[in-house]
């Protein structure tokens, strides 16, 4: 419930994230798919604010008042909860049956004062607040941007459509009011006549009418970190858009722009936007790479371990330079390739289960055709192999050029810079890979779609990952490529899959990158990128806490020192277990460590477990491919978890003891002793105090990026 409208909407029996449904279901997106309470009731939502009589008010009765104890904690996680009571009679029966029913989400109750405040509000009919109007400071900018998006020529309309399909998930803000956010939507009515958002299943579905308008819809809601993707609209950004898309001469084909909403074209951006110069499209993606990758990470697709296990636990991301990209260099190449770049979204949200294998085979065949075509084009454009200069350097100023993705089991995070120790793999993206990621995982993906739609989306992501890894390998010495690949895909089945589904195409073309020792090619490559290619303002600060296998030049090492807290944490970060001491294995996927200094100021760190895998070749059976003896921790100063599993609280003066106790963990009982001393259990009296502190520090340190943290994955024990 991010605002009053969502409270009024009520609750629903069915889970949105249901990956096994046979048939798709109607979308139920807040503020989009229902405009009135009648709409929501038709979609199956039931009221939780059932009466002014508090004894008959479902919402109020759910607010438990009894403090939790360890014995009260359920065996299931909150995500696995199957109880969904929709009336007070059944809820009271449940209370009578089980005296241990307490606060929802198995957390400590709110205070009696807070409960009385809510009770008074509900008894008065739960009156809603006045709808906040967009701030006056930004009204002129809003109108200017809406005018930009609603220009009339076919060329301008095609560009607006391209931008909309990439920005529809963004929380847009203006510098004058940086914590006030908007969404870019399609409206039936003119923007100044009251926005009537067009609710389509996908952003690239036909709007269903010849004339519609792109509008900036003010967001009157509480920001949550897990879906918050801020995007700044400034005069400089508008000038950049104009420069990218309108400074060179190009024309729209005779086909009218609205005719390109057929599924064959709409779901394939290489067809739908073929007329727009490739360099403009690609440079837009590069300029905003952190946001673009966030749309997969924070969008609906990246939720649940079966969705996220298509990526490694940690990897660095870089991009091919536009001046070296095959599609940018040759429009003819894009014309040949576009029909091979078929995406699962073309078959909609209700793919028959019986058709899944045949469509998978078709996807693989088309993708292999494209790989072979790309290999020939690459040899033509780069006969002597790739050089460092073929990587995008951020034009010497853009910090989107080097990124890191870290996975936390069923979710992930993307960060600017190379963070964490030297990863197992690197992701290199060109235009075709980056655009396919956007359309497979964001624009074409339907979280309300059936099992086959979701499965094909996941399979295609698997193929994209291997292509991105293959592109990185092409920068390494030919004799090193296969050995690195074998490290990533251990096991008989994984090796067979690579041999028959994804054979390595090129082990002979040289690279122009110079290496001293091919056995250490990966670390040498990363060090050359960091200290011989990217400028300081592009690559960002060194990761002094975690870099153990990335060597620092002497002048870079002098840029420290670490804070006292970070210095101690370096001793437990990126450390592989030795002998019986296997402390990383017992840590949760991600936790926040709150370090309190003697002056009462706090320093917040994110502690993330990197689970080692033999391979990530399959959707199911992940637990069978784990290698826990190889697990490590990555520790970063700041906020890099949206679904924290645990909070630790340590006084700075006690950090040495905390570190030493961590290093001595050899079994689950040792870890429990650590938790007993330093962790904030969900039954702890100071649980909400700690949560409020974290949110307050987050907002203070990162006012634009901050949002409330989601507690549904907080550990039960």
XYZ file of C-alpha atoms in Angstrom:
717
model
C 0.000 0.000 0.000
C 1.985 2.968 -1.257
C -0.901 5.425 -1.089
C -4.529 5.844 -0.034
C -5.923 4.591 -3.343
C -4.148 1.278 -2.839
C -5.549 1.036 0.694
C -9.039 1.580 -0.723
C -8.395 -0.987 -3.452
C -8.014 -3.666 -0.800
C -6.476 -7.120 -1.085
C -6.574 -10.069 -3.476
C -6.423 -13.832 -2.948
C -4.065 -14.519 -5.846
C -0.343 -13.896 -6.036
C 0.936 -11.766 -8.932
C 4.234 -13.669 -8.997
C 2.895 -17.070 -10.027
C 5.279 -18.729 -12.428
C 3.260 -21.934 -12.898
C -0.101 -20.578 -14.081
C -1.439 -22.317 -17.214
C -3.388 -19.273 -18.423
C -2.525 -15.606 -18.188
C -4.576 -13.421 -15.848
C -5.801 -9.821 -16.172
C -3.226 -7.256 -14.996
C -3.912 -5.594 -11.636
C -1.307 -2.817 -11.581
C -2.077 -0.127 -8.975
C -3.232 3.125 -10.500
C -3.347 1.647 -14.012
C -5.753 -1.262 -14.500
C -8.559 0.060 -12.328
C -9.747 3.628 -12.092
C -12.612 3.156 -9.606
C -13.414 0.860 -6.672
C -15.979 -0.877 -8.890
C -13.175 -1.694 -11.341
C -11.088 -3.235 -8.564
C -13.966 -5.281 -7.151
C -14.592 -6.682 -10.650
C -10.930 -7.683 -10.727
C -11.354 -9.662 -7.505
C -10.124 -7.231 -4.846
C -11.936 -7.239 -1.513
C -12.241 -4.431 1.015
C -10.131 -4.603 4.186
C -11.624 -1.443 5.705
C -14.890 -3.232 6.455
C -16.503 -1.219 9.254
C -16.285 1.824 11.507
C -16.827 -0.631 14.339
C -13.229 -1.571 15.090
C -14.265 -5.014 16.299
C -15.570 -5.689 12.783
C -12.820 -3.927 10.845
C -10.643 -6.475 9.067
C -7.704 -4.105 8.683
C -7.728 -3.143 12.364
C -8.051 -6.712 13.597
C -4.927 -7.653 11.669
C -2.872 -5.201 13.743
C -1.659 -7.566 16.440
C -0.830 -6.119 19.835
C 0.983 -9.010 21.468
C 4.791 -8.877 21.354
C 6.400 -11.669 19.406
C 8.617 -14.313 20.945
C 10.886 -16.754 19.150
C 8.263 -19.486 19.671
C 5.688 -17.476 17.732
C 7.646 -17.370 14.486
C 6.090 -19.380 11.643
C 8.035 -22.018 9.770
C 7.215 -20.459 6.415
C 8.676 -17.232 5.143
C 6.303 -14.357 4.534
C 6.532 -15.013 0.788
C 5.362 -18.595 1.320
C 2.328 -17.624 3.417
C -0.860 -19.173 2.054
C -3.433 -17.690 4.451
C -5.551 -14.877 3.003
C -8.536 -14.022 5.202
C -11.162 -11.824 3.520
C -13.745 -11.342 6.313
C -13.801 -10.735 10.061
C -15.778 -13.898 10.833
C -13.060 -16.161 9.450
C -10.332 -14.049 11.018
C -11.910 -14.300 14.472
C -12.267 -18.043 14.000
C -8.569 -18.198 13.180
C -7.756 -16.148 16.283
C -9.828 -18.543 18.402
C -8.109 -21.553 16.879
C -4.583 -20.202 17.311
C -3.743 -17.924 20.213
C -0.352 -17.189 18.659
C -1.696 -15.187 15.708
C 0.106 -11.851 15.953
C 1.231 -8.929 13.827
C 1.198 -9.495 10.040
C 4.522 -10.430 8.457
C 5.596 -11.969 11.807
C 7.057 -8.674 13.015
C 6.843 -6.767 16.254
C 3.548 -4.903 16.776
C 3.259 -1.178 16.354
C 3.048 0.836 19.567
C -0.242 1.245 21.392
C -0.187 4.965 20.560
C 0.200 4.178 16.841
C -2.568 1.596 17.043
C -4.909 4.106 18.706
C -4.143 6.652 15.980
C -5.092 4.135 13.294
C -8.167 3.077 15.252
C -9.436 6.650 15.534
C -8.883 7.176 11.813
C -10.749 3.969 10.883
C -13.609 4.748 13.290
C -14.008 8.100 11.537
C -14.456 6.365 8.187
C -10.778 6.359 7.158
C -10.956 9.709 5.331
C -8.447 10.076 2.530
C -5.977 12.915 2.069
C -6.324 15.566 -0.558
C -4.721 14.549 -3.824
C -1.405 16.321 -4.112
C -1.141 18.579 -7.122
C 2.120 18.687 -9.051
C 4.387 21.323 -7.475
C 4.278 24.760 -9.073
C 8.074 24.799 -9.371
C 7.989 22.087 -12.037
C 4.804 22.862 -13.987
C 6.570 24.723 -16.793
C 9.125 21.909 -17.190
C 6.337 19.328 -17.279
C 4.577 21.194 -20.081
C 7.823 21.651 -22.004
C 8.588 17.928 -21.855
C 5.032 16.961 -22.786
C 5.265 19.248 -25.805
C 8.527 17.545 -26.749
C 6.951 14.074 -26.604
C 3.803 15.088 -28.499
C 5.275 16.578 -31.653
C 3.409 15.730 -34.832
C 5.751 14.483 -37.545
C 6.123 10.728 -38.102
C 9.796 11.049 -37.265
C 9.116 12.759 -33.940
C 6.338 10.315 -33.063
C 8.620 7.341 -33.677
C 11.302 8.811 -31.410
C 8.716 9.523 -28.698
C 7.548 5.936 -28.888
C 11.130 4.670 -28.603
C 11.796 6.838 -25.558
C 8.483 5.893 -23.932
C 9.140 2.166 -24.282
C 12.441 2.644 -22.449
C 11.255 5.141 -19.818
C 7.813 3.856 -18.798
C 9.218 2.334 -15.576
C 11.225 5.436 -14.641
C 10.448 7.710 -11.721
C 11.097 10.990 -13.503
C 12.109 14.047 -11.499
C 13.182 17.649 -12.038
C 16.113 19.356 -10.261
C 13.781 21.980 -8.761
C 11.917 19.254 -6.768
C 14.166 16.171 -6.884
C 12.030 14.079 -4.527
C 8.796 14.639 -6.480
C 8.328 11.987 -9.142
C 6.368 11.433 -12.362
C 5.675 8.527 -14.724
C 5.653 8.880 -18.508
C 2.285 7.459 -19.636
C 0.085 7.276 -22.723
C -3.202 9.121 -22.261
C -6.519 9.130 -24.130
C -6.880 12.817 -23.304
C -4.618 15.801 -23.690
C -2.274 16.229 -20.751
C -3.787 19.532 -19.613
C -7.333 18.110 -19.757
C -6.854 15.511 -17.032
C -4.717 12.444 -17.751
C -6.628 9.258 -18.629
C -3.909 6.604 -18.753
C -4.241 3.945 -21.444
C -3.910 0.578 -19.718
C -2.232 -1.898 -22.055
C -0.653 -5.166 -20.992
C 2.687 -4.121 -22.475
C 4.234 -0.738 -23.173
C 4.583 -1.647 -26.866
C 0.974 -2.807 -27.309
C -1.145 -0.692 -29.617
C -2.822 2.132 -27.693
C -6.043 1.262 -29.524
C -6.677 4.724 -30.903
C -5.220 6.870 -33.645
C -4.584 9.911 -31.488
C -3.173 9.656 -27.979
C -0.806 11.725 -25.875
C 2.359 11.166 -23.864
C 1.933 12.780 -20.452
C 3.863 13.083 -17.208
C 1.651 11.697 -14.450
C 2.468 12.930 -10.955
C 3.153 10.113 -8.485
C 1.425 10.638 -5.153
C 2.855 7.638 -3.327
C 5.418 6.394 -0.843
C 8.636 5.429 -2.607
C 9.892 1.878 -2.061
C 13.489 1.036 -2.930
C 12.734 -2.216 -4.762
C 10.956 -0.487 -7.684
C 12.463 3.010 -7.507
C 14.359 4.011 -10.661
C 14.905 7.790 -10.668
C 15.555 9.487 -14.003
C 16.335 13.196 -14.265
C 14.653 15.443 -16.839
C 16.705 18.609 -17.284
C 17.237 21.073 -20.157
C 20.592 19.372 -20.743
C 18.893 15.970 -21.086
C 16.387 17.355 -23.585
C 19.192 18.873 -25.630
C 20.950 15.520 -25.567
C 17.815 13.751 -26.837
C 17.485 16.286 -29.647
C 21.154 15.916 -30.559
C 20.971 12.108 -30.611
C 17.746 11.697 -32.546
C 17.326 14.810 -34.686
C 20.782 16.191 -35.528
C 21.327 13.794 -38.450
C 19.134 13.352 -41.500
C 16.852 10.312 -41.563
C 13.291 9.565 -42.616
C 10.488 7.262 -41.539
C 9.571 4.600 -44.070
C 6.248 4.935 -45.906
C 4.593 2.667 -43.368
C 2.832 4.910 -40.884
C 4.190 4.778 -37.339
C 0.985 3.310 -35.901
C 1.139 0.386 -38.351
C 4.282 -0.802 -36.605
C 2.267 -1.975 -33.584
C 1.680 -5.424 -35.100
C 3.169 -8.103 -32.831
C 5.838 -9.107 -35.354
C 7.144 -5.542 -35.395
C 6.292 -4.194 -31.943
C 8.004 -7.005 -30.029
C 11.129 -6.684 -32.198
C 12.798 -3.280 -31.702
C 15.121 -3.894 -34.645
C 12.030 -3.852 -36.874
C 9.879 -1.293 -35.038
C 12.660 1.303 -34.823
C 14.727 0.362 -37.855
C 14.321 3.855 -39.310
C 15.951 5.566 -36.314
C 19.753 5.652 -36.720
C 21.322 2.814 -34.731
C 23.944 5.098 -33.250
C 21.233 7.315 -31.738
C 19.453 4.322 -30.207
C 22.637 2.780 -28.855
C 24.061 6.011 -27.476
C 20.797 6.637 -25.614
C 21.147 3.217 -23.968
C 24.798 3.855 -23.109
C 24.184 7.340 -21.714
C 21.693 5.802 -19.292
C 23.116 2.294 -18.858
C 22.687 2.155 -15.075
C 19.002 3.036 -15.387
C 18.504 0.692 -18.356
C 19.949 -2.289 -16.489
C 17.964 -1.292 -13.392
C 14.787 -1.817 -15.411
C 15.552 -5.553 -15.577
C 16.847 -5.664 -11.987
C 13.962 -3.737 -10.404
C 11.243 -4.510 -12.927
C 8.688 -7.316 -12.488
C 10.850 -9.906 -14.275
C 13.618 -10.025 -11.660
C 11.675 -11.554 -8.778
C 12.205 -15.076 -7.499
C 15.194 -17.400 -7.583
C 14.110 -19.192 -10.779
C 14.068 -15.832 -12.563
C 17.332 -14.504 -11.170
C 19.387 -17.700 -11.330
C 20.114 -16.939 -14.988
C 22.915 -14.605 -13.844
C 26.104 -15.083 -11.847
C 26.350 -13.902 -8.239
C 28.585 -10.983 -9.231
C 29.918 -9.686 -12.535
C 31.304 -6.521 -14.064
C 29.557 -4.963 -17.076
C 31.116 -3.033 -19.965
C 29.962 -1.985 -23.417
C 31.242 -2.050 -26.976
C 31.926 1.460 -28.257
C 29.392 2.814 -30.793
C 32.292 3.394 -33.183
C 33.045 -0.354 -33.046
C 29.513 -1.777 -32.952
C 28.524 -3.929 -35.937
C 25.009 -2.502 -36.274
C 26.193 1.084 -35.928
C 28.809 0.475 -38.603
C 26.396 -1.165 -41.047
C 22.680 -0.562 -41.537
C 22.788 -3.469 -43.970
C 23.936 -5.754 -41.158
C 20.955 -4.741 -39.003
C 18.652 -5.413 -41.959
C 20.080 -8.930 -42.314
C 20.039 -9.609 -38.581
C 16.684 -8.211 -37.461
C 14.513 -11.176 -38.478
C 16.920 -13.526 -36.686
C 16.591 -11.545 -33.455
C 13.134 -12.897 -32.707
C 12.068 -12.500 -29.057
C 9.612 -14.640 -27.017
C 7.222 -11.712 -26.563
C 6.114 -12.048 -30.181
C 3.976 -15.064 -29.151
C 2.103 -13.190 -26.430
C 1.243 -14.100 -22.847
C -0.705 -17.348 -23.455
C 1.707 -19.744 -25.117
C 0.465 -23.322 -25.135
C 2.595 -25.609 -23.014
C 2.769 -28.105 -25.882
C 4.312 -25.434 -28.121
C 7.096 -24.473 -25.712
C 9.710 -26.942 -26.965
C 9.119 -26.088 -30.619
C 9.382 -22.364 -29.924
C 12.520 -22.903 -27.852
C 14.080 -24.729 -30.776
C 13.081 -21.876 -33.097
C 14.633 -19.282 -30.787
C 17.895 -21.227 -30.555
C 18.077 -21.757 -34.332
C 17.476 -18.070 -35.025
C 19.982 -17.063 -32.374
C 22.634 -19.398 -33.826
C 21.982 -17.925 -37.257
C 22.560 -14.474 -35.803
C 25.738 -15.543 -33.961
C 27.244 -16.840 -37.183
C 26.219 -13.692 -39.051
C 27.695 -11.521 -36.295
C 30.945 -13.528 -36.253
C 31.440 -12.869 -39.975
C 30.649 -9.174 -39.541
C 33.032 -8.882 -36.587
C 35.873 -10.469 -38.568
C 35.218 -7.969 -41.348
C 35.165 -4.970 -39.004
C 37.906 -6.180 -36.636
C 40.202 -8.524 -38.599
C 42.946 -8.245 -35.967
C 40.586 -8.699 -33.042
C 39.265 -6.278 -30.450
C 41.390 -3.637 -28.705
C 40.700 -1.754 -25.473
C 39.672 1.208 -27.632
C 36.721 -0.868 -28.868
C 35.169 -0.533 -25.413
C 33.037 2.497 -24.583
C 35.034 4.774 -22.286
C 32.058 6.852 -21.204
C 33.250 9.574 -23.590
C 35.675 10.472 -20.829
C 32.939 11.665 -18.475
C 30.033 9.226 -18.149
C 30.160 6.905 -15.123
C 27.704 4.493 -16.789
C 30.618 2.895 -18.683
C 31.596 0.470 -15.894
C 28.943 -1.293 -13.809
C 28.618 -4.211 -11.399
C 25.645 -6.533 -10.899
C 25.297 -8.472 -7.643
C 22.689 -11.180 -7.181
C 20.950 -11.833 -3.841
C 19.260 -15.209 -4.528
C 15.836 -13.964 -5.680
C 16.706 -10.341 -6.508
C 19.723 -8.294 -7.590
C 21.289 -4.835 -7.658
C 23.288 -2.848 -10.229
C 25.994 -0.432 -9.076
C 28.206 2.078 -10.866
C 31.886 1.135 -10.906
C 33.613 -2.227 -10.481
C 32.553 -3.373 -7.009
C 33.453 -6.586 -5.253
C 36.541 -8.650 -5.924
C 37.513 -9.956 -9.360
C 34.373 -11.756 -10.595
C 34.113 -15.146 -12.227
C 32.753 -13.616 -15.452
C 32.335 -10.270 -17.155
C 29.369 -9.132 -19.245
C 30.162 -7.245 -22.469
C 27.176 -5.761 -24.284
C 26.848 -4.353 -27.778
C 23.743 -2.646 -29.126
C 21.993 -5.847 -30.209
C 22.535 -7.502 -26.819
C 21.504 -4.475 -24.798
C 18.332 -3.831 -26.772
C 17.322 -7.498 -26.588
C 17.770 -7.411 -22.817
C 15.393 -4.441 -22.624
C 12.725 -6.007 -24.812
C 12.968 -9.574 -23.536
C 13.007 -8.699 -19.824
C 11.120 -5.402 -19.636
C 8.996 -4.299 -22.578
C 7.827 -7.720 -23.805
C 7.731 -9.431 -20.422
C 4.312 -9.923 -18.830
C 4.371 -10.876 -15.152
C 0.693 -11.846 -15.541
C 1.543 -14.198 -18.408
C 1.450 -17.984 -18.282
C 4.195 -20.480 -17.485
C 5.321 -20.907 -21.087
C 5.697 -17.162 -21.635
C 7.761 -16.838 -18.470
C 9.813 -19.944 -19.259
C 10.727 -18.766 -22.771
C 11.698 -15.363 -21.370
C 14.032 -17.102 -18.901
C 15.506 -19.368 -21.604
C 16.240 -16.400 -23.858
C 17.959 -14.611 -20.978
C 20.196 -17.663 -20.614
C 21.210 -17.296 -24.262
C 21.871 -13.568 -23.895
C 24.097 -14.197 -20.874
C 26.244 -16.643 -22.822
C 26.527 -14.200 -25.739
C 27.665 -11.434 -23.379
C 30.253 -13.746 -21.819
C 31.420 -14.812 -25.274
C 31.967 -11.185 -26.233
C 34.180 -10.714 -23.180
C 36.173 -13.812 -24.145
C 36.945 -12.259 -27.531
C 39.093 -9.661 -25.719
C 41.205 -12.407 -24.107
C 44.073 -14.361 -25.721
C 42.708 -17.147 -27.973
C 44.470 -19.845 -25.955
C 42.778 -18.667 -22.728
C 39.180 -18.532 -23.925
C 38.172 -22.156 -23.603
C 39.783 -22.638 -20.193
C 37.918 -19.661 -18.743
C 34.670 -20.891 -20.233
C 35.154 -24.325 -18.683
C 35.557 -22.656 -15.276
C 32.135 -21.064 -15.691
C 30.335 -24.212 -16.827
C 31.485 -27.225 -14.845
C 29.642 -30.522 -14.923
C 28.798 -33.049 -17.611
C 25.363 -31.633 -18.491
C 26.619 -28.046 -18.671
C 29.499 -29.073 -20.921
C 27.113 -30.988 -23.184
C 24.803 -27.971 -23.394
C 27.680 -25.742 -24.468
C 28.903 -28.251 -27.011
C 25.558 -28.779 -28.745
C 23.592 -25.577 -27.998
C 26.252 -22.877 -27.690
C 29.598 -23.931 -29.201
C 32.343 -21.327 -28.893
C 32.642 -19.779 -32.348
C 36.063 -18.196 -32.266
C 39.211 -19.547 -30.627
C 41.609 -18.293 -33.305
C 41.061 -14.586 -33.984
C 43.692 -12.708 -31.966
C 43.103 -9.841 -29.591
C 44.891 -6.502 -29.716
C 44.921 -6.315 -25.918
C 48.436 -7.038 -24.635
C 48.970 -9.613 -21.877
C 52.014 -10.650 -19.847
C 50.632 -14.002 -18.700
C 47.622 -15.578 -20.492
C 46.874 -17.593 -17.341
C 46.048 -14.332 -15.571
C 44.368 -12.712 -18.560
C 41.143 -11.827 -16.752
C 42.793 -9.926 -13.899
C 45.271 -8.277 -16.277
C 42.409 -7.147 -18.487
C 40.454 -5.593 -15.597
C 43.573 -3.822 -14.318
C 44.332 -2.406 -17.781
C 40.770 -1.104 -18.074
C 40.917 0.481 -14.623
C 44.380 2.004 -14.748
C 45.185 2.393 -18.403
C 41.898 3.164 -20.111
C 39.039 4.623 -18.055
C 39.361 8.048 -16.475
C 38.928 8.426 -12.713
C 35.561 10.181 -13.004
C 34.269 7.331 -15.197
C 35.481 4.274 -13.280
C 34.745 5.746 -9.847
C 36.649 5.048 -6.614
C 38.567 1.823 -6.040
C 36.936 -0.863 -3.907
C 39.529 -0.973 -1.135
C 37.386 -3.265 1.033
C 36.895 -6.098 -1.450
C 39.639 -6.050 -4.066
C 41.960 -8.926 -3.224
C 42.608 -10.210 -6.758
C 42.569 -6.804 -8.450
C 45.962 -5.230 -7.871
C 46.159 -1.523 -7.095
C 48.960 0.646 -8.496
C 50.982 2.300 -5.739
C 49.568 5.769 -6.420
C 46.013 4.368 -6.293
C 46.648 2.513 -3.033
C 47.726 5.794 -1.443
C 44.275 7.282 -2.055
C 42.891 5.537 1.023
C 42.846 5.239 3.909
C 39.828 3.174 4.850
C 37.615 4.221 7.729
C 38.282 2.194 10.911
C 35.111 0.193 10.286
C 35.939 -0.532 6.648
C 39.483 -1.526 7.595
C 38.204 -4.267 9.911
C 35.584 -5.431 7.425
C 38.237 -5.858 4.738
C 39.539 -8.808 6.767
C 36.310 -10.761 6.207
C 35.382 -9.588 2.693
C 36.290 -11.565 -0.441
C 37.901 -14.236 1.771
C 37.412 -17.832 0.681
C 36.836 -20.365 3.478
C 39.937 -22.067 4.808
C 39.834 -25.502 6.385
C 36.945 -25.821 8.790
C 36.249 -22.082 8.947
C 33.440 -21.553 6.454
C 31.814 -18.374 7.745
C 30.471 -17.015 4.397
C 28.292 -20.108 3.911
C 26.207 -19.356 6.991
C 25.494 -15.704 6.256
C 22.183 -14.680 4.652
C 22.036 -13.469 1.058
C 22.257 -9.841 2.134
C 22.267 -7.956 5.402
C 22.780 -4.441 6.681
C 25.526 -3.795 9.210
C 24.966 -0.660 11.296
C 28.188 0.549 12.916
C 27.693 3.118 15.678
C 30.614 5.447 16.345
C 31.505 6.925 19.724
C 29.961 10.258 18.659
C 26.670 8.367 17.991
C 26.958 8.774 14.208
C 26.338 5.611 12.220
C 28.051 4.041 9.230
C 25.987 1.575 7.175
C 27.421 -1.337 5.192
C 25.726 -3.898 2.964
C 27.000 -7.446 3.538
C 26.272 -9.723 0.563
C 26.955 -13.431 0.182
C 28.306 -14.594 -3.165
C 27.187 -18.196 -3.560
C 29.523 -20.157 -5.768
C 28.013 -22.377 -8.481
C 29.468 -25.106 -10.656
C 27.318 -23.620 -13.415
C 24.080 -21.689 -13.927
C 22.944 -23.549 -17.024
C 19.504 -24.687 -15.863
C 16.348 -23.165 -14.434
C 15.728 -25.892 -11.842
C 17.979 -27.807 -9.474
C 20.121 -24.845 -8.474
C 20.828 -26.285 -5.016
C 22.450 -29.321 -6.658
C 24.991 -27.095 -8.408
C 26.104 -24.965 -5.463
C 29.690 -25.065 -4.207
C 29.375 -23.627 -0.662
C 33.040 -24.175 0.172
C 33.803 -21.452 -2.372
C 31.316 -18.852 -1.033
C 32.586 -15.369 -0.183
C 31.239 -12.106 1.226
C 31.165 -8.744 -0.540
C 30.920 -5.755 1.803
C 30.110 -2.282 0.507
C 29.604 0.988 2.330
C 26.067 2.211 1.634
C 22.693 0.770 0.666
C 22.701 -2.053 -1.892
C 19.876 -4.308 -0.740
C 16.188 -3.652 -1.262
C 15.048 -6.840 0.519
C 17.423 -7.161 3.504
C 17.497 -10.572 5.167
C 18.970 -9.349 8.450
C 20.261 -6.342 10.397
C 23.490 -6.433 12.405
C 24.310 -3.734 14.961
C 27.890 -3.256 16.172
C 29.608 -0.500 18.109
C 32.728 0.704 16.336
C 34.745 -0.087 19.470
C 33.526 -3.696 19.268
C 34.299 -4.263 15.585
C 37.497 -6.183 16.326
C 35.524 -8.682 18.398
C 32.828 -8.897 15.713
C 35.436 -9.572 13.021
C 37.258 -12.180 15.083
C 34.037 -13.980 15.931
C 33.075 -14.055 12.241
C 36.441 -15.513 11.242
C 36.069 -18.343 13.767
C 32.680 -19.545 12.485
C 32.946 -23.198 11.465
C 29.362 -24.417 11.950
C 25.789 -23.224 12.287
C 26.017 -22.999 16.078
C 28.960 -20.604 15.833
C 26.917 -18.458 13.466
C 23.940 -18.520 15.845
C 26.197 -17.222 18.603
C 27.222 -14.334 16.348
C 23.573 -13.549 15.640
C 22.666 -13.791 19.296
C 25.221 -11.106 20.112
C 24.963 -8.761 17.109
C 21.868 -9.461 14.970
C 18.501 -7.743 15.278
C 15.947 -10.533 15.301
C 12.446 -9.823 14.053
C 11.322 -10.484 17.652
C 13.762 -7.898 19.059
C 12.179 -4.923 20.866
C 14.413 -2.529 18.888
C 13.494 -3.984 15.493
C 11.406 -1.032 14.275
C 13.858 1.450 15.774
C 16.645 -0.112 13.693
C 14.492 -0.174 10.564
C 13.544 3.490 11.000
C 17.195 4.403 11.546
C 18.235 2.688 8.314
C 15.507 4.408 6.311
C 16.451 7.781 7.823
C 20.159 7.369 6.992
C 19.253 6.169 3.492
C 17.149 9.286 2.856
C 19.822 11.577 4.311
C 22.721 10.099 2.330
C 20.853 9.368 -0.926
C 17.752 11.622 -0.971
C 16.878 10.975 -4.634
C 17.672 7.238 -4.779
C 16.304 6.253 -1.357
C 13.107 4.312 -0.760
C 11.617 2.175 1.996
C 13.211 -1.257 2.386
C 11.077 -4.385 1.881
C 11.000 -6.758 4.888
C 9.198 -9.726 3.327
C 12.465 -11.673 3.048
C 13.783 -10.968 6.531
C 14.947 -14.204 8.146
C 12.515 -15.977 10.472
C 14.951 -17.650 12.842
